[in-house]
C-alpha positions as YAML, in Angstrom:
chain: A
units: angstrom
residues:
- id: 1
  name: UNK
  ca: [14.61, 4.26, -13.06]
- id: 2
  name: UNK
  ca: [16.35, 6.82, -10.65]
- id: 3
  name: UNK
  ca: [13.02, 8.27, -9.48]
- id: 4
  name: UNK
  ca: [12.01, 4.95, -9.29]
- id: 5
  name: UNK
  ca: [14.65, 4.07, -6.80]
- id: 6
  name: UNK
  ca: [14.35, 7.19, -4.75]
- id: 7
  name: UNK
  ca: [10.59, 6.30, -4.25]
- id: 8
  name: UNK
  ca: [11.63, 2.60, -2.55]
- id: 9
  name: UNK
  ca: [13.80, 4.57, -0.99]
- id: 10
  name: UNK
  ca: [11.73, 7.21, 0.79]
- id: 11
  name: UNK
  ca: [8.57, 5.32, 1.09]
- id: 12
  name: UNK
  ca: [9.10, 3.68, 4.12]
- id: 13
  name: UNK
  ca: [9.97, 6.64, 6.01]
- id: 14
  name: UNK
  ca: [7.12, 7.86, 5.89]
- id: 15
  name: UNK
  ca: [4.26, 7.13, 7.76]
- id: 16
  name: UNK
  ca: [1.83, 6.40, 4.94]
- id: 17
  name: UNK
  ca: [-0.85, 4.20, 6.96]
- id: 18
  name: UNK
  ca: [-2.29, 6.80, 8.28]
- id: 19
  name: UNK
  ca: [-0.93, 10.17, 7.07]
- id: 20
  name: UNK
  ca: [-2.37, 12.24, 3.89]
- id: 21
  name: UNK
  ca: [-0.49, 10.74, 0.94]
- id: 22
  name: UNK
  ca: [-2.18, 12.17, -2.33]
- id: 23
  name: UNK
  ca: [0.67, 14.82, -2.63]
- id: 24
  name: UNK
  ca: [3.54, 11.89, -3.51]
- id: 25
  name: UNK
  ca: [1.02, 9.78, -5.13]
- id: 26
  name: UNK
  ca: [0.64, 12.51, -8.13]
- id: 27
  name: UNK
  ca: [4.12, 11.80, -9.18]
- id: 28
  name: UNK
  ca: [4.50, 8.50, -8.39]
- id: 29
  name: UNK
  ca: [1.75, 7.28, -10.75]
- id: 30
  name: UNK
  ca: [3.08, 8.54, -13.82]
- id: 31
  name: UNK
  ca: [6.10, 7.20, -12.94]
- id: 32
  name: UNK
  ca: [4.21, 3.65, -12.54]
- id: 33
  name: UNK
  ca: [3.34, 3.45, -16.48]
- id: 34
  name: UNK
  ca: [7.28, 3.18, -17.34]
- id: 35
  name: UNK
  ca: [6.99, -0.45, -15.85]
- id: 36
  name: UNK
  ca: [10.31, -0.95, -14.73]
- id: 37
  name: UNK
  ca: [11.69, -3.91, -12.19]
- id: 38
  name: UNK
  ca: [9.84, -3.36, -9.33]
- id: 39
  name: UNK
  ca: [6.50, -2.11, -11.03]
- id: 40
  name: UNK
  ca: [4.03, -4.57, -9.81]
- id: 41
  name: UNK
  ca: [4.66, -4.40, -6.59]
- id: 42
  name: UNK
  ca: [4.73, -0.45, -6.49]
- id: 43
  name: UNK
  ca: [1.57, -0.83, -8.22]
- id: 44
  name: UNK
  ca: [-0.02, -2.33, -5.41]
- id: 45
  name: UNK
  ca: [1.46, -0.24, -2.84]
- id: 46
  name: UNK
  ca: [0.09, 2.72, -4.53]
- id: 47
  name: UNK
  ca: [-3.61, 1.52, -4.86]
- id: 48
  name: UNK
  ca: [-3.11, 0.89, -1.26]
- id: 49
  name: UNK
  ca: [-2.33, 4.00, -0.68]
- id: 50
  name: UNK
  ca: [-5.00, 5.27, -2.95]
- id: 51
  name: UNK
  ca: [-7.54, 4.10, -1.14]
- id: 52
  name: UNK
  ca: [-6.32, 4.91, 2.19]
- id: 53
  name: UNK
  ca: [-6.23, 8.38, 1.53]
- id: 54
  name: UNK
  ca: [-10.13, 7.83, 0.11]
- id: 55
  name: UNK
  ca: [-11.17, 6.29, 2.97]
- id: 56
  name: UNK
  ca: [-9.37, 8.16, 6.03]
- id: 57
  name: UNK
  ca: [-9.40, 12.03, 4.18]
- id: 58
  name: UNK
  ca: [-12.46, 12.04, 1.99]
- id: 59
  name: UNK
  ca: [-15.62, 14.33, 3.70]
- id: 60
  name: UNK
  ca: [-18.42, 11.98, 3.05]
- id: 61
  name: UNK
  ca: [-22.15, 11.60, 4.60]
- id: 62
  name: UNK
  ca: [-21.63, 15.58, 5.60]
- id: 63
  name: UNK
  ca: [-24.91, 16.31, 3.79]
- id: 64
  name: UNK
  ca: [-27.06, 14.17, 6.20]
- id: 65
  name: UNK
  ca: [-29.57, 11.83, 5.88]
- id: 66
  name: UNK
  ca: [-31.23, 9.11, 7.23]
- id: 67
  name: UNK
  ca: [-28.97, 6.43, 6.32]
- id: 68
  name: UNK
  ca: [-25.84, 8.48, 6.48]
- id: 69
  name: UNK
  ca: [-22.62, 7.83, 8.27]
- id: 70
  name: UNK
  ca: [-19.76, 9.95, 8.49]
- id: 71
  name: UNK
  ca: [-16.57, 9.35, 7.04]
- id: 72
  name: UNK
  ca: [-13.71, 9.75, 9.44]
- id: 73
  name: UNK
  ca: [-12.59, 12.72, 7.90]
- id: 74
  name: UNK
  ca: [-16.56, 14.32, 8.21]
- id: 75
  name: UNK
  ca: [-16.00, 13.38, 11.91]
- id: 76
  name: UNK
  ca: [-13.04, 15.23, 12.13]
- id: 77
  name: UNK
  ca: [-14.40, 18.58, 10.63]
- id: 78
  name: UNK
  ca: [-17.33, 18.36, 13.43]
- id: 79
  name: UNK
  ca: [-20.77, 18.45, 13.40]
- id: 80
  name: UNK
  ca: [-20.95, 22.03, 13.97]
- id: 81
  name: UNK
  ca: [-19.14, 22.98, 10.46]
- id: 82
  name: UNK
  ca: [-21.20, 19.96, 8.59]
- id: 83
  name: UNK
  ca: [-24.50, 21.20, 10.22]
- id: 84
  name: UNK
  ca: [-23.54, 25.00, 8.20]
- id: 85
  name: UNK
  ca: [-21.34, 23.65, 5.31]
- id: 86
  name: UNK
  ca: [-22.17, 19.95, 4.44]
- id: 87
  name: UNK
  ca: [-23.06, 19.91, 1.13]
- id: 88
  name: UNK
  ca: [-20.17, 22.48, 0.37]
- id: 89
  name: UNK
  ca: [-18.15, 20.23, 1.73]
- id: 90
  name: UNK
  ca: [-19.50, 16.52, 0.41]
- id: 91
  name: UNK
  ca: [-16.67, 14.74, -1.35]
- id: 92
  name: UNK
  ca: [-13.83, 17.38, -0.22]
- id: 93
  name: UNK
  ca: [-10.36, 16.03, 1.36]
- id: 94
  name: UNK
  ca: [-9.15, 16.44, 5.05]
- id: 95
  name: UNK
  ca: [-5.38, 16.77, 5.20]
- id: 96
  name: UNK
  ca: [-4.31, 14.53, 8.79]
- id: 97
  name: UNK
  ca: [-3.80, 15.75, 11.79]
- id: 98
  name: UNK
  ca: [-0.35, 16.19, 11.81]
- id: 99
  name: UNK
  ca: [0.03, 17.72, 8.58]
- id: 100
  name: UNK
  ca: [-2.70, 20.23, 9.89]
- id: 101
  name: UNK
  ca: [-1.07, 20.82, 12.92]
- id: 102
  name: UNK
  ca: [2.47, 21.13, 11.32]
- id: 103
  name: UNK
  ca: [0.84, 23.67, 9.19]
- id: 104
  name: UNK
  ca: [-0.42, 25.44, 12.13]
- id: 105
  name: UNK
  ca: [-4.05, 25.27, 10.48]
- id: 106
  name: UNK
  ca: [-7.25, 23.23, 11.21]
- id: 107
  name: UNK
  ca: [-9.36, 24.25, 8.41]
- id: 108
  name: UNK
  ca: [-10.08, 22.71, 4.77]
- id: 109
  name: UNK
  ca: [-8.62, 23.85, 1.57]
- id: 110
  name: UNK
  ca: [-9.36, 23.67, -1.87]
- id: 111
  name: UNK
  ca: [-5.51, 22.55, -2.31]
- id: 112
  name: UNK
  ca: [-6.11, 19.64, 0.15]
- id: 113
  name: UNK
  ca: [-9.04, 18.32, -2.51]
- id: 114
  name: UNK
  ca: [-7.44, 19.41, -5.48]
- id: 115
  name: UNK
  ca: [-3.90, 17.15, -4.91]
- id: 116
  name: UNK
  ca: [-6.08, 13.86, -4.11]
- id: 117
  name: UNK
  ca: [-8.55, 14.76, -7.29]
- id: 118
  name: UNK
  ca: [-5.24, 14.91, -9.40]
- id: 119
  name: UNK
  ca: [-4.09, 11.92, -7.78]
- id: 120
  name: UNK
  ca: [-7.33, 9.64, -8.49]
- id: 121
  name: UNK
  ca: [-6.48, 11.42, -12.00]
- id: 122
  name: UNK
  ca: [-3.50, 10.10, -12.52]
- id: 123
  name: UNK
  ca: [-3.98, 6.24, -10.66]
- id: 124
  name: UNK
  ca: [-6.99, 5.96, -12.77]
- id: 125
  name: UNK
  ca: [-4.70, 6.39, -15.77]
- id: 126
  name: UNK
  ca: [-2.12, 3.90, -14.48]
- id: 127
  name: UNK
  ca: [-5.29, 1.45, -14.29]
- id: 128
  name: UNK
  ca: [-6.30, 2.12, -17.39]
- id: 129
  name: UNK
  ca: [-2.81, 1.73, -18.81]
- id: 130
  name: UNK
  ca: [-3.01, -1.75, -17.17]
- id: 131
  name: UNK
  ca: [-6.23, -2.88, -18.74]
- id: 132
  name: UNK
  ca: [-4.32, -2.52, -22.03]
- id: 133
  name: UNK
  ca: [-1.57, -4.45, -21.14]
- id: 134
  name: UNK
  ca: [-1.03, -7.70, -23.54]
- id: 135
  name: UNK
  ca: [-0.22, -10.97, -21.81]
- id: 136
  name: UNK
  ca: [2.74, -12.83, -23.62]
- id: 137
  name: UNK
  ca: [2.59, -16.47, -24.00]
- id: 138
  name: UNK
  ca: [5.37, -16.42, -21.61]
- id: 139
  name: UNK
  ca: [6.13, -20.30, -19.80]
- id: 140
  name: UNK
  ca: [2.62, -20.82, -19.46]
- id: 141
  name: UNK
  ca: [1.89, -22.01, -23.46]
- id: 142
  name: UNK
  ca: [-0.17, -18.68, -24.60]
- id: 143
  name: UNK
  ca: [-2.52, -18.67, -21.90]
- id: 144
  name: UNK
  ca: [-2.03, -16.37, -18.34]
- id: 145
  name: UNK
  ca: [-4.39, -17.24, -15.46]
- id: 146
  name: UNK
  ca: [-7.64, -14.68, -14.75]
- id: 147
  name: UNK
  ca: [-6.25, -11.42, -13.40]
- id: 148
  name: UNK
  ca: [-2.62, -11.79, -13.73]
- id: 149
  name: UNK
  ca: [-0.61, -9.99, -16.41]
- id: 150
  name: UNK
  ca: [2.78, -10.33, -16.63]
- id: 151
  name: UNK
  ca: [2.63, -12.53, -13.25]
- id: 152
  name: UNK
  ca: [1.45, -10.09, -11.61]
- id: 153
  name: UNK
  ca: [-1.98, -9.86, -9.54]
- id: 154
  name: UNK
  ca: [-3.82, -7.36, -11.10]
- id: 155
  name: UNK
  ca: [-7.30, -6.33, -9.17]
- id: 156
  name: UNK
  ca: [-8.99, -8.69, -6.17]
- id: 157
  name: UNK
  ca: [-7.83, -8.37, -3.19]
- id: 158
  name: UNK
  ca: [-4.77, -6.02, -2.55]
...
């Protein structure tokens, strides 16, 4: 549970809503299926985090189309780049802007992609961990309400 409490620790020192996260989220997942104190609500945190990093980094709609639109992270590469390398780059991840510039770089890497892939790896695991969770009868008598295990939310809205 050190690691654990590190991770509440750190967390909100970073700037998570809108910097590249899938580096700390490959660790922090595993960590996630020892189900400790405070694992429900880092389990929501992290699918937050997930699919922020999905959403703002992913490359997608670089291959064109009619009915097409660019990601924010195909917007960032630049029409020029998509125009030569889309459909290299369909489905690749964008590192943010400050991470690129503290890097002194502007271009894609296959590390950028590879540390979100292993990421969605390793959250899809935690979710499938969760699926096989059994509900105890607990206060409630033997039966748990429709997406709660444990008392805590599990899917809907985040």
């Amino acid at each position: 549970d050190e690691y654990m409490r590190r991770w509440i620790e750190l967390m909100p020192k970073f700037s998570f809503n809108v910097s590249y996260s899938c580096g700390p989220l490959q660790g922090v997942a595993p960590l996630l299926l020892k189900r400790g104190d405070q694992a429900a609500e880092l389990v929501g945190s992290t699918l937050k985090l997930m699919e922020k990093d999905v959403d703002l980094f992913q490359v997608l709609g670089a291959t064109g189309g009619e009915s097409a639109s660019l990601s924010l992270a195909a917007e960032r590469v630049g029409q020029q780049i998509l125009r030569t390398h889309g459909l290299v780059l369909e489905g690749a991840f964008y590192r943010d802007e400050a991470q690129l510039k503290s890097e002194k770089r502007a271009t894609l890497r296959v590390d950028d992609t590879a540390q979100c892939v292993l990421a969605l790896s390793r959250v899809l695991a935690l979710l499938d961990d969760l699926v096989g969770v059994d509900v105890g009868d607990g206060a409630r008598g033997g039966e748990a309400s429709s997406g709660e295990v444990d008392g805590a939310l599990v899917g809907g809205e985040l």
